[in-house]
Coordinates of C-alpha atoms in Angstrom, one line a residue:
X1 CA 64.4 112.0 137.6
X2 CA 62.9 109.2 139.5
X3 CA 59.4 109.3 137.1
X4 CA 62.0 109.4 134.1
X5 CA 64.3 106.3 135.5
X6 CA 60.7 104.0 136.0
X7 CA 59.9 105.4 132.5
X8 CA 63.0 104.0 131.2
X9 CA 62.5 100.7 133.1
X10 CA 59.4 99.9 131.8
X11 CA 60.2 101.4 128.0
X12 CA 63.1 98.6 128.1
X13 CA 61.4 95.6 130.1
X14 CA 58.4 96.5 127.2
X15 CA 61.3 96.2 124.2
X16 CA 62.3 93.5 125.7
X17 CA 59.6 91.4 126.4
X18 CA 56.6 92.5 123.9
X19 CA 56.3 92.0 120.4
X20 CA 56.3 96.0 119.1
X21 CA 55.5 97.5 115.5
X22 CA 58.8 98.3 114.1
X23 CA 56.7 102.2 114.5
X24 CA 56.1 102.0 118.1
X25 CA 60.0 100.2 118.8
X26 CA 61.2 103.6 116.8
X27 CA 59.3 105.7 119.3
X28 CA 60.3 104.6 122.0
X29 CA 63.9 104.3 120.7
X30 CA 63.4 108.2 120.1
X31 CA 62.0 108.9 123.8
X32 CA 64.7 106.5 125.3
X33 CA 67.3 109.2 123.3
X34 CA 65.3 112.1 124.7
X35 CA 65.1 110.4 128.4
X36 CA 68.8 110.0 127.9
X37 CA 69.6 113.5 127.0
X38 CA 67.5 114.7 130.8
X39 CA 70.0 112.0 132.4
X40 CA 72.8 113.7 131.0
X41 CA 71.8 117.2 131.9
X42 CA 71.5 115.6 135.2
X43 CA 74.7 114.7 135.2
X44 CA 76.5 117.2 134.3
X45 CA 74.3 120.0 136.8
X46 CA 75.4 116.8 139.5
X47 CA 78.6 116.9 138.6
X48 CA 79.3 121.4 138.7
X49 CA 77.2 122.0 141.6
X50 CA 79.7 119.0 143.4
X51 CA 81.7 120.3 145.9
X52 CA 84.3 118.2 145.1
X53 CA 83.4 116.6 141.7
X54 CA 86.4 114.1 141.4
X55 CA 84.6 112.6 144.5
X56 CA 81.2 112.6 143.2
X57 CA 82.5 110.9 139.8
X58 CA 83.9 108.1 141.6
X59 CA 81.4 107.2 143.6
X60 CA 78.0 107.9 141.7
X61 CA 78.8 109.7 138.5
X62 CA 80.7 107.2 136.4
X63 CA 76.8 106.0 137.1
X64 CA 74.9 108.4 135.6
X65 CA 77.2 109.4 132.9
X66 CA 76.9 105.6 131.7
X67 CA 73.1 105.6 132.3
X68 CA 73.0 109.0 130.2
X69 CA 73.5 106.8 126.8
X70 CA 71.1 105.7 124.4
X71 CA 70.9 103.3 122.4
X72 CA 73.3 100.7 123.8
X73 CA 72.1 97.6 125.8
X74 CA 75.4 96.8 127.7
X75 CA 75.1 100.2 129.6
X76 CA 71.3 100.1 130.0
X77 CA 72.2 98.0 133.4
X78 CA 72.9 101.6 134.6
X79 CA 69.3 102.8 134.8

């Protein structure tokens, strides 16, 4: 998860800073869906394996559930 979380940091920092081909902007759109898709998995094996998963939404999981989606830059913060 960590190598996937400096991925997506340095995915966005290149969208946002760099000049892209509207061909490599698409893939890394599609790679930040796919990236998005592991953080959700994540969450969600996080979240059943919690011993008490009220608890664990409250204090880290609202987190990673808002990190887990794509495409929108207001929730990117998340990462």
């Amino acid at each position: 998860m960590l190598v996937l979380c400096l991925y997506a940091i340095a995915a966005l920092a290149a969208q946002s800073t760099l000049r892209l081909e509207p061909g490599t902007r698409r893939i890394l759109d599609l790679a930040d869906c796919v990236v998005c898709v592991m953080f959700f998995a994540d969450f969600v094996t996080s979240l059943l394996r919690a011993p008490n998963r009220w608890r664990y939404f409250i204090t880290w999981g609202w987190l990673d559930l808002i990190s887990s989606i794509p495409m929108i830059d207001l929730t990117r913060w998340g990462r």
